[in-house]
Coordinates of C-alpha atoms and ligand atoms in Angstrom, one line a residue:
M1 CA 33.1 0.7 1.7
A2 CA 31.0 3.1 4.5
F3 CA 27.4 2.1 3.9
D4 CA 24.5 4.2 5.5
F5 CA 23.2 1.2 7.5
D6 CA 24.1 -2.3 8.5
L7 CA 20.4 -3.5 7.1
F8 CA 17.5 -2.0 5.1
V9 CA 14.3 -3.9 5.4
I10 CA 12.2 -3.4 2.5
G11 CA 8.4 -3.8 4.0
G12 CA 7.2 -3.4 7.9
G13 CA 5.2 -6.7 8.3
S14 CA 5.3 -9.1 10.6
G15 CA 8.5 -10.9 9.7
G16 CA 10.6 -7.5 8.5
V17 CA 9.3 -5.8 11.7
R18 CA 10.6 -8.8 13.8
A19 CA 13.5 -8.6 12.0
A20 CA 14.6 -5.0 12.1
R21 CA 14.2 -5.2 15.8
I22 CA 16.0 -8.0 16.7
A23 CA 18.9 -6.9 14.5
A24 CA 19.4 -3.3 15.5
S25 CA 18.0 -3.6 19.7
E26 CA 20.3 -7.5 20.0
G27 CA 22.4 -7.6 17.0
G28 CA 23.5 -3.8 17.8
A29 CA 23.1 -3.1 13.8
R30 CA 22.6 0.3 12.3
V31 CA 18.8 -0.7 10.9
A32 CA 16.3 1.3 8.5
L33 CA 12.5 0.0 7.4
A34 CA 10.7 1.7 4.6
E35 CA 6.7 0.5 4.5
E36 CA 4.8 2.0 1.9
S37 CA 1.2 1.5 3.3
R38 CA 0.6 1.4 7.4
M39 CA 3.2 -0.6 9.9
G40 CA 2.1 -4.3 10.9
G41 CA 1.6 -5.2 7.2
T42 CA -1.1 -7.7 6.2
C43 CA -1.4 -10.0 9.2
V44 CA -2.5 -6.8 11.9
I45 CA -3.6 -3.8 9.1
R46 CA -5.9 -6.1 6.6
G47 CA -5.6 -9.9 7.7
C48 CA -5.3 -12.0 10.8
V49 CA -6.2 -9.4 13.5
P50 CA -9.4 -8.2 12.1
K51 CA -10.2 -10.7 11.0
K52 CA -10.2 -12.5 14.1
L53 CA -12.2 -9.9 15.9
M54 CA -14.9 -9.7 12.7
V55 CA -14.7 -14.1 13.4
F56 CA -15.7 -12.6 17.6
A57 CA -18.6 -10.2 16.1
S58 CA -19.8 -12.5 14.1
G59 CA -20.4 -15.2 16.7
V60 CA -22.4 -13.1 18.8
P61 CA -25.8 -14.0 17.2
Q62 CA -25.0 -17.6 17.8
Q63 CA -24.3 -16.8 21.6
I64 CA -27.7 -14.9 22.1
A65 CA -29.8 -17.3 20.1
D66 CA -28.3 -20.0 22.8
A67 CA -28.7 -17.8 25.7
G68 CA -32.1 -18.6 25.6
A69 CA -31.9 -22.3 26.8
Y70 CA -29.0 -21.0 29.7
G71 CA -32.3 -19.1 31.1
W72 CA -31.6 -15.8 29.8
D73 CA -34.4 -13.8 28.1
V74 CA -32.3 -12.0 25.3
A75 CA -33.7 -10.3 22.2
P76 CA -32.0 -10.5 19.3
G77 CA -30.5 -7.6 18.4
T78 CA -29.0 -5.9 14.9
F79 CA -25.7 -5.4 13.9
D80 CA -24.3 -1.8 13.6
W81 CA -21.8 -2.4 11.0
P82 CA -20.3 1.1 10.8
R83 CA -19.7 0.7 14.8
F84 CA -18.1 -2.1 14.8
R85 CA -16.1 -1.0 12.2
G86 CA -14.9 2.3 13.8
A87 CA -14.3 0.6 16.8
L88 CA -12.0 -1.7 14.5
A89 CA -10.0 1.2 13.3
K90 CA -9.7 2.4 16.6
E91 CA -7.7 -1.0 17.6
L92 CA -6.0 -1.0 14.6
D93 CA -4.4 2.3 14.7
R94 CA -3.2 1.5 18.5
L95 CA -1.7 -1.6 17.1
E96 CA 0.2 0.1 14.4
A97 CA 1.3 2.5 16.8
A98 CA 2.8 -0.5 18.8
Y99 CA 4.3 -1.6 15.9
R100 CA 5.9 2.0 15.2
S101 CA 7.4 2.6 18.7
G102 CA 8.8 -0.9 19.1
L103 CA 10.8 -0.3 15.8
V104 CA 11.6 3.5 17.0
N105 CA 12.7 2.1 20.8
A106 CA 14.8 -0.1 19.1
G107 CA 16.2 2.6 17.2
V108 CA 15.4 1.9 14.0
T109 CA 14.9 4.5 11.0
I110 CA 11.7 4.6 9.6
Y111 CA 10.6 5.5 5.7
D112 CA 6.8 5.8 5.6
Q113 CA 7.3 5.1 1.8
R114 CA 8.3 2.4 -0.6
A115 CA 11.7 1.7 -1.4
T116 CA 13.5 -0.1 -4.2
I117 CA 16.7 -1.9 -5.3
E118 CA 19.1 0.0 -7.3
D119 CA 21.8 -2.6 -6.8
P120 CA 23.1 -5.7 -4.4
H121 CA 23.6 -2.7 -1.6
T122 CA 21.4 0.7 -2.8
L123 CA 18.0 1.7 -2.3
R124 CA 16.1 3.9 -4.1
L125 CA 13.2 5.9 -2.1
A126 CA 10.3 7.2 -3.7
D127 CA 11.1 10.8 -2.7
G128 CA 14.2 10.0 -4.9
H129 CA 16.9 9.9 -2.3
R130 CA 19.4 7.0 -2.1
V131 CA 20.3 5.1 0.9
T132 CA 23.2 2.0 0.8
A133 CA 23.1 -0.7 3.6
K134 CA 25.2 -3.8 4.0
H135 CA 22.7 -6.0 4.1
I136 CA 19.1 -5.8 2.4
L137 CA 15.6 -7.7 3.4
I138 CA 13.1 -8.1 1.5
A139 CA 10.0 -8.7 3.7
T140 CA 7.4 -7.0 1.3
G141 CA 5.0 -10.1 2.0
G142 CA 1.7 -11.2 -1.0
W143 CA -0.7 -9.9 -2.3
P144 CA -4.4 -11.0 -3.4
F145 CA -4.5 -13.1 -7.0
V146 CA -7.9 -12.4 -8.6
P147 CA -8.0 -14.4 -12.0
D148 CA -8.2 -13.0 -15.1
I149 CA -12.0 -13.5 -15.6
P150 CA -14.4 -10.3 -16.9
G151 CA -16.1 -8.3 -14.6
R152 CA -13.0 -9.4 -12.3
D153 CA -13.3 -5.6 -11.6
L154 CA -16.5 -5.9 -9.9
A155 CA -15.0 -8.5 -6.8
V156 CA -13.4 -7.1 -3.8
T157 CA -10.3 -9.0 -2.4
S158 CA -10.0 -10.0 1.8
N159 CA -8.1 -6.4 1.2
E160 CA -11.3 -4.5 1.0
M161 CA -13.6 -6.1 3.3
F162 CA -12.5 -4.6 6.6
G163 CA -14.1 -1.4 5.0
L164 CA -16.7 -2.0 3.4
D165 CA -19.5 1.1 3.3
A166 CA -22.2 -1.4 4.0
L167 CA -22.6 -5.2 4.8
P168 CA -24.3 -6.8 1.5
A169 CA -27.2 -8.5 1.9
R170 CA -25.9 -11.4 -0.3
A171 CA -22.6 -12.2 -0.8
V172 CA -21.1 -14.7 -3.2
V173 CA -17.6 -16.1 -1.9
V174 CA -14.8 -17.7 -4.6
G175 CA -12.0 -19.9 -3.4
G176 CA -12.1 -22.5 -0.7
G177 CA -9.0 -22.0 1.0
F178 CA -8.2 -20.4 4.4
I179 CA -9.8 -16.5 3.7
A180 CA -12.6 -17.8 1.8
S181 CA -13.9 -20.3 4.1
E182 CA -13.3 -18.2 7.2
F183 CA -14.9 -15.0 5.1
A184 CA -18.2 -17.5 4.3
C185 CA -18.5 -18.7 8.2
I186 CA -17.8 -14.5 8.8
L187 CA -20.6 -13.3 7.0
N188 CA -23.1 -15.7 7.2
G189 CA -22.8 -15.4 10.9
L190 CA -22.9 -11.0 10.5
G191 CA -26.4 -12.3 8.2
V192 CA -25.3 -12.1 4.9
S193 CA -26.6 -14.8 3.0
V194 CA -23.6 -16.2 1.5
T195 CA -23.2 -18.9 -1.6
Q196 CA -19.3 -19.9 -1.5
L197 CA -17.9 -21.3 -5.0
Y198 CA -15.0 -23.7 -4.8
R199 CA -13.9 -25.0 -8.2
G200 CA -12.8 -28.7 -6.4
G201 CA -14.4 -31.7 -4.7
Q202 CA -14.2 -30.4 -1.0
I203 CA -13.1 -26.9 0.8
L204 CA -10.0 -26.3 2.8
R205 CA -7.7 -28.7 0.1
G206 CA -4.9 -29.8 1.9
F207 CA -6.3 -30.4 5.5
D208 CA -7.3 -33.9 6.6
N209 CA -10.1 -35.0 4.5
E210 CA -12.5 -36.0 7.6
A211 CA -11.9 -32.8 9.1
R212 CA -12.8 -30.9 6.0
D213 CA -16.1 -32.9 5.9
L214 CA -17.5 -32.0 9.5
V215 CA -16.1 -28.3 8.6
A216 CA -18.3 -28.3 5.3
D217 CA -21.1 -29.7 6.6
S218 CA -21.2 -28.0 10.0
M219 CA -21.0 -24.6 7.7
A220 CA -23.6 -26.3 5.5
A221 CA -25.6 -26.6 8.4
H222 CA -25.0 -23.0 9.9
G223 CA -26.3 -21.3 6.2
V224 CA -23.7 -21.3 4.3
N225 CA -24.5 -22.3 0.6
I226 CA -21.5 -24.1 -0.4
L227 CA -21.3 -25.1 -4.1
L228 CA -18.3 -27.6 -5.3
N229 CA -16.7 -28.2 -8.6
A230 CA -18.0 -24.3 -9.4
D231 CA -15.9 -22.2 -11.0
V232 CA -16.6 -18.5 -12.0
A233 CA -17.5 -17.8 -15.7
R234 CA -17.8 -14.0 -15.7
L235 CA -19.5 -11.2 -13.4
D236 CA -21.4 -8.3 -15.1
R237 CA -23.0 -5.6 -13.5
I238 CA -26.9 -5.8 -13.0
A239 CA -29.7 -3.0 -12.1
G240 CA -29.2 -3.6 -8.1
G241 CA -26.4 -6.1 -8.1
I242 CA -23.8 -8.4 -9.4
K243 CA -24.7 -11.3 -12.0
V244 CA -21.8 -14.6 -11.3
T245 CA -22.0 -16.4 -14.4
L246 CA -20.6 -19.8 -13.8
T247 CA -18.9 -22.0 -16.6
D248 CA -21.7 -24.5 -16.5
D249 CA -23.7 -20.9 -17.6
T250 CA -25.9 -21.3 -14.3
A251 CA -26.2 -18.2 -13.0
M252 CA -26.9 -16.5 -9.4
E253 CA -27.3 -12.5 -8.4
T254 CA -25.6 -11.1 -5.2
D255 CA -24.4 -7.9 -3.9
L256 CA -20.8 -8.3 -3.1
V257 CA -18.6 -10.7 -4.8
L258 CA -15.2 -11.7 -2.4
Y259 CA -12.4 -13.6 -4.3
A260 CA -10.3 -15.1 -1.7
T261 CA -8.3 -17.3 -5.0
G262 CA -4.9 -17.2 -3.4
R263 CA -2.4 -14.4 -2.6
V264 CA 1.5 -14.3 -5.4
P265 CA 4.5 -13.0 -3.6
N266 CA 4.8 -9.2 -4.0
T267 CA 7.4 -8.5 -6.1
S268 CA 6.5 -6.4 -8.8
G269 CA 8.4 -3.4 -9.6
L270 CA 10.6 -4.3 -6.3
G271 CA 13.9 -3.8 -8.9
L272 CA 15.0 -7.6 -8.7
D273 CA 15.7 -7.4 -12.3
R274 CA 18.6 -5.1 -11.1
I275 CA 20.3 -7.2 -9.2
G276 CA 19.6 -10.2 -11.4
L277 CA 17.3 -11.8 -9.1
E278 CA 15.1 -14.1 -10.9
T279 CA 11.8 -15.4 -9.5
G280 CA 10.5 -18.7 -9.0
K281 CA 7.4 -20.4 -10.6
A282 CA 5.1 -18.9 -8.4
G283 CA 6.8 -15.7 -8.5
E284 CA 8.1 -16.1 -5.0
I285 CA 11.9 -15.2 -4.3
P286 CA 14.1 -18.1 -3.9
V287 CA 16.3 -18.7 -0.5
D288 CA 18.3 -20.9 1.5
G289 CA 17.5 -22.2 4.5
F290 CA 18.8 -19.2 6.1
S291 CA 16.6 -16.7 3.8
Q292 CA 19.9 -15.7 1.8
T293 CA 19.2 -15.3 -2.2
A294 CA 21.5 -16.1 -4.9
V295 CA 22.0 -12.5 -4.2
P296 CA 24.5 -12.5 -1.5
S297 CA 23.7 -9.8 0.6
V298 CA 20.1 -9.6 -0.4
Y299 CA 17.8 -11.9 2.2
A300 CA 13.9 -12.2 2.0
V301 CA 11.8 -13.3 4.6
G302 CA 7.6 -14.4 4.6
D303 CA 4.9 -14.5 2.2
V304 CA 7.6 -12.9 -0.6
T305 CA 9.0 -16.8 -0.4
N306 CA 6.4 -18.5 -0.6
R307 CA 7.1 -21.3 1.9
I308 CA 4.9 -21.3 4.8
N309 CA 2.5 -18.3 4.4
L310 CA 2.3 -17.5 7.8
T311 CA 2.4 -15.0 10.4
P312 CA 4.3 -17.0 13.0
V313 CA 6.9 -18.7 10.4
A314 CA 7.1 -15.1 8.5
I315 CA 8.4 -14.0 12.2
R316 CA 10.9 -17.0 13.0
E317 CA 12.3 -16.6 9.7
G318 CA 13.1 -12.8 10.0
H319 CA 14.1 -13.6 14.2
A320 CA 16.2 -16.3 12.6
F321 CA 17.8 -13.8 10.0
A322 CA 18.7 -11.1 12.6
D323 CA 20.4 -14.1 14.8
T324 CA 22.4 -15.3 12.0
V325 CA 23.4 -12.4 10.7
F326 CA 23.8 -9.8 13.4
R327 CA 24.1 -11.9 16.3
G328 CA 26.7 -14.3 14.9
V329 CA 24.1 -17.1 16.2
P330 CA 23.8 -19.1 12.9
T331 CA 19.7 -20.4 12.8
M332 CA 17.5 -21.8 9.9
A333 CA 13.7 -21.2 10.8
D334 CA 12.0 -24.8 11.0
H335 CA 9.3 -25.5 9.1
D336 CA 8.2 -29.0 10.8
L337 CA 5.0 -29.3 12.2
V338 CA 3.8 -25.7 11.9
P339 CA 0.7 -26.0 13.4
M340 CA -2.2 -24.2 11.8
A341 CA -5.8 -22.8 12.6
V342 CA -8.7 -22.1 10.4
F343 CA -11.0 -19.7 12.1
T344 CA -14.1 -21.3 10.3
Q345 CA -17.6 -22.2 12.6
P346 CA -16.2 -24.4 13.9
E347 CA -12.6 -23.7 13.8
L348 CA -10.2 -26.7 12.4
G349 CA -6.8 -27.1 14.4
A350 CA -4.2 -29.0 12.5
V351 CA -0.7 -30.5 13.1
G352 CA 1.5 -32.7 11.7
L353 CA 0.3 -35.4 8.9
T354 CA -3.2 -36.1 7.9
E355 CA -4.4 -39.1 7.4
E356 CA -4.4 -39.1 3.5
E357 CA -0.5 -38.5 4.1
A358 CA 0.0 -41.1 6.3
V359 CA -1.3 -43.6 4.2
A360 CA 0.6 -42.0 1.6
R361 CA 3.1 -42.3 3.8
G362 CA 3.1 -46.6 3.4
E363 CA 4.2 -47.3 7.2
P364 CA 1.5 -48.9 9.5
F365 CA -0.4 -46.3 11.4
E366 CA -3.5 -46.3 13.5
V367 CA -6.3 -43.9 13.8
Y368 CA -7.8 -42.5 16.9
A369 CA -10.8 -39.8 15.7
A370 CA -13.7 -38.8 18.4
R371 CA -17.0 -37.0 17.3
F372 CA -19.5 -35.7 19.5
R373 CA -21.9 -32.9 20.7
P374 CA -19.8 -30.5 22.5
M375 CA -21.9 -30.0 26.0
R376 CA -22.3 -25.8 25.6
S377 CA -23.9 -26.6 22.0
L378 CA -25.8 -29.8 23.2
F379 CA -27.7 -28.4 26.2
A380 CA -28.6 -25.3 23.8
G381 CA -30.4 -27.4 21.2
R382 CA -27.7 -27.1 18.7
D383 CA -26.5 -30.5 16.9
D384 CA -23.1 -29.1 16.1
R385 CA -20.2 -32.1 16.2
T386 CA -16.6 -31.9 17.4
L387 CA -14.0 -33.9 15.8
M388 CA -11.0 -34.9 17.9
K389 CA -8.4 -36.9 16.0
L390 CA -5.0 -38.3 16.3
I391 CA -2.8 -40.3 13.9
V392 CA -0.3 -43.0 15.7
D393 CA 2.5 -44.4 14.0
D394 CA 2.1 -48.0 14.7
A395 CA 6.0 -49.0 15.3
T396 CA 7.2 -45.7 17.7
R397 CA 3.7 -44.7 19.0
V398 CA 4.6 -41.3 18.0
V399 CA 1.8 -39.1 17.5
L400 CA 2.3 -37.7 14.0
G401 CA -0.7 -35.8 13.7
C402 CA -3.7 -34.1 15.1
H403 CA -6.8 -32.9 13.9
I404 CA -9.4 -30.7 15.8
V405 CA -13.0 -29.3 14.2
G406 CA -14.9 -27.5 16.9
P407 CA -14.7 -24.5 19.2
E408 CA -11.5 -23.0 20.4
A409 CA -9.7 -25.3 18.1
G410 CA -7.1 -23.4 17.5
E411 CA -6.7 -22.7 21.0
M412 CA -6.4 -26.7 21.7
I413 CA -3.9 -27.3 18.7
Q414 CA -1.3 -24.5 20.2
L415 CA -1.0 -27.3 23.0
A416 CA -1.2 -30.2 21.5
A417 CA 1.7 -28.6 18.8
V418 CA 4.2 -28.3 22.0
A419 CA 3.5 -32.1 22.9
I420 CA 3.9 -33.5 19.5
R421 CA 6.8 -31.4 19.2
M422 CA 8.2 -33.2 21.7
G423 CA 7.6 -36.4 20.1
A424 CA 5.4 -37.5 22.0
T425 CA 3.5 -41.1 21.9
K426 CA -0.2 -42.1 22.3
E427 CA 0.8 -43.5 25.5
D428 CA 1.8 -39.9 26.7
F429 CA -1.1 -38.8 26.0
D430 CA -3.1 -41.7 27.8
R431 CA -0.7 -40.9 31.1
T432 CA -1.7 -37.6 30.7
V433 CA -4.7 -36.8 33.0
A434 CA -8.1 -35.7 31.8
V435 CA -9.3 -32.1 32.5
H436 CA -12.6 -32.6 33.1
P437 CA -15.3 -31.4 31.4
T438 CA -13.6 -30.1 28.8
A439 CA -13.5 -31.1 25.2
A440 CA -10.1 -31.3 25.3
E441 CA -10.4 -34.1 27.7
E442 CA -10.6 -36.6 24.3
L443 CA -7.2 -36.1 23.6
V444 CA -6.7 -38.3 26.1
T445 CA -9.1 -40.8 26.6
M446 CA -9.1 -42.2 22.9
R447 CA -8.6 -45.9 24.2
K448 CA -9.0 -47.7 20.9
P449 CA -8.4 -47.1 17.1
A450 CA -11.2 -46.4 15.1
R451 CA -9.3 -48.1 12.3
R452 CA -5.4 -48.7 11.0
G453 CA -3.8 -47.7 7.8
P454 CA -1.9 -48.9 5.7
I455 CA -3.2 -52.8 6.0
G456 CA -0.4 -55.1 4.9
Ligands
NDP501 P1 -5.4 -20.3 0.1 O1 -4.2 -21.1 -0.9 O2 -5.5 -20.9 1.2 O3 -6.6 -20.8 -1.1 C1 -6.8 -20.4 -2.7 C2 -8.0 -20.9 -3.0 O4 -8.5 -20.4 -4.1 C3 -8.2 -22.4 -3.2 O5 -8.9 -22.8 -2.6 C4 -7.7 -22.3 -4.3 O6 -8.3 -23.4 -5.3 C5 -8.6 -21.4 -5.0 N1 -7.9 -20.9 -6.5 C6 -7.0 -20.8 -6.7 N2 -7.0 -20.3 -8.3 C7 -7.7 -20.1 -8.3 C8 -8.8 -19.9 -9.5 N3 -7.7 -19.4 -10.9 N4 -10.0 -19.9 -9.9 C9 -10.4 -20.6 -8.7 N5 -10.4 -20.7 -7.3 C10 -9.0 -21.1 -7.4 O7 -5.5 -19.0 -0.3 P2 -6.0 -18.0 0.8 O8 -6.2 -16.9 -0.5 O9 -7.4 -18.9 1.0 O10 -5.2 -17.3 1.5 C11 -3.6 -16.8 1.5 C12 -3.0 -17.4 2.7 O11 -3.2 -16.6 3.6 C13 -2.9 -18.9 3.1 O12 -1.9 -20.1 2.2 C14 -2.3 -19.1 4.2 O13 -1.2 -18.8 4.3 C15 -3.0 -17.1 4.8 N6 -3.8 -17.3 5.6 C16 -3.7 -18.3 7.0 C17 -4.7 -18.1 7.9 C18 -4.9 -18.6 9.2 O14 -3.5 -18.7 9.5 N7 -5.9 -18.9 9.5 C19 -6.1 -17.0 7.2 C20 -6.0 -16.6 6.2 C21 -4.7 -16.8 5.7 P3 -7.7 -24.9 -5.1 O15 -7.4 -25.6 -4.0 O16 -8.1 -25.9 -5.9 O17 -6.3 -24.9 -5.6

């Protein structure tokens, strides 16, 4: 049977765009891609990229405050949100255009509309047209999840954060994960009075406990009011704001409520039922190591598969799919030792085992940890702390994990991850000459373990 295309990709985000480009330009495939919103997906349009630019914007007051210590007379300024928002919108337009031209140059046919699945080889476009393809790739990403509490419509999600009409004076951020913690810091840096509510005992669950504690303590020291073991019961509109009532009946008033309570795979109305594809517990599309679903012509990559929900992972999965299906090079995306950065203030970078995971593993290990005041902020009279931490296997000396809290932790963890992926031992780190004076040099100058575990 002759198909209209060799590949039809649903979703123009990180994973879908990479797969489409490689399949077309390097695999010689006839490729189409449908995107119902803007090209670039969550990361480019309403996630990582605008978030990072907001992180930069929110860091400026601290730099101005520090300037005096460095001999500069700088007056504290005011933040012009509409001006920044306009510049942000322009930059996103530029990036969207770059994504689009990348696809066009690779020969990909773009449909700027929603596509749903009719059968294992047929798609229906929103304008009513039907298109056939030998392979279908679902790369529809995720969507913010907001629990069903009374008044939930009064809350916004990260989707809306980049286009707010005005910055609020007060904000309540609900959640303790990546997005909640990052936005709590961004808003705080921009001068908003922030309360972060988290239902558990400490924010950033899953990261190394010592690192989480330091991030949380530092956020609090910088002005974020973190309330732990706090759950929202309801939201009510009141004169001049929103009333947030917690399950313990305490209440607070605020101007903006941001819910960042996780994201769910975006499969609603996609037509999975028409091809007999059942989703998993979290609503994800189950796939094998090659990103193939139970329907052989249908594949899925990225957040919709709920493996590791990070842009670089989706890109790897999309690329591996294209290599496998269109370049004759069977490739599985590798989900091991994925480095991560949380762009809180201070940043958190992590790769490999946490101390808690090392304990659970049951094999002897050493913890090397250095806590210090980095020279830039120390000189400015600030009390910020940096943490550098390595988890080392006792028997093999292999570095199993690295955790960094401090300025540029995201940059540092990328490089540490290369060494750790290569199987570097503690002695390899030690043999590497320090770069002085840097914070990163602590990674190669820690001589004595802070502690060992598990003992016996
Ligand atoms: P996360 O899964 O990181 O965090 C969700 C948070 O919401 C957790 O603290 C969770 O609590 C809490 N939560 C979940 N359900 C409820 C509920 N019903 N009531 C109250 N709290 C609840 O999701 P995010 O939304 O922060 O981010 C989504 C994904 O996006 C992340 O997993 C990450 O992969 C990606 N991302 C990555 C970034 C980066 O790389 N820097 C930045 C932003 C996002 P609990 O811990 O108790 O489950």
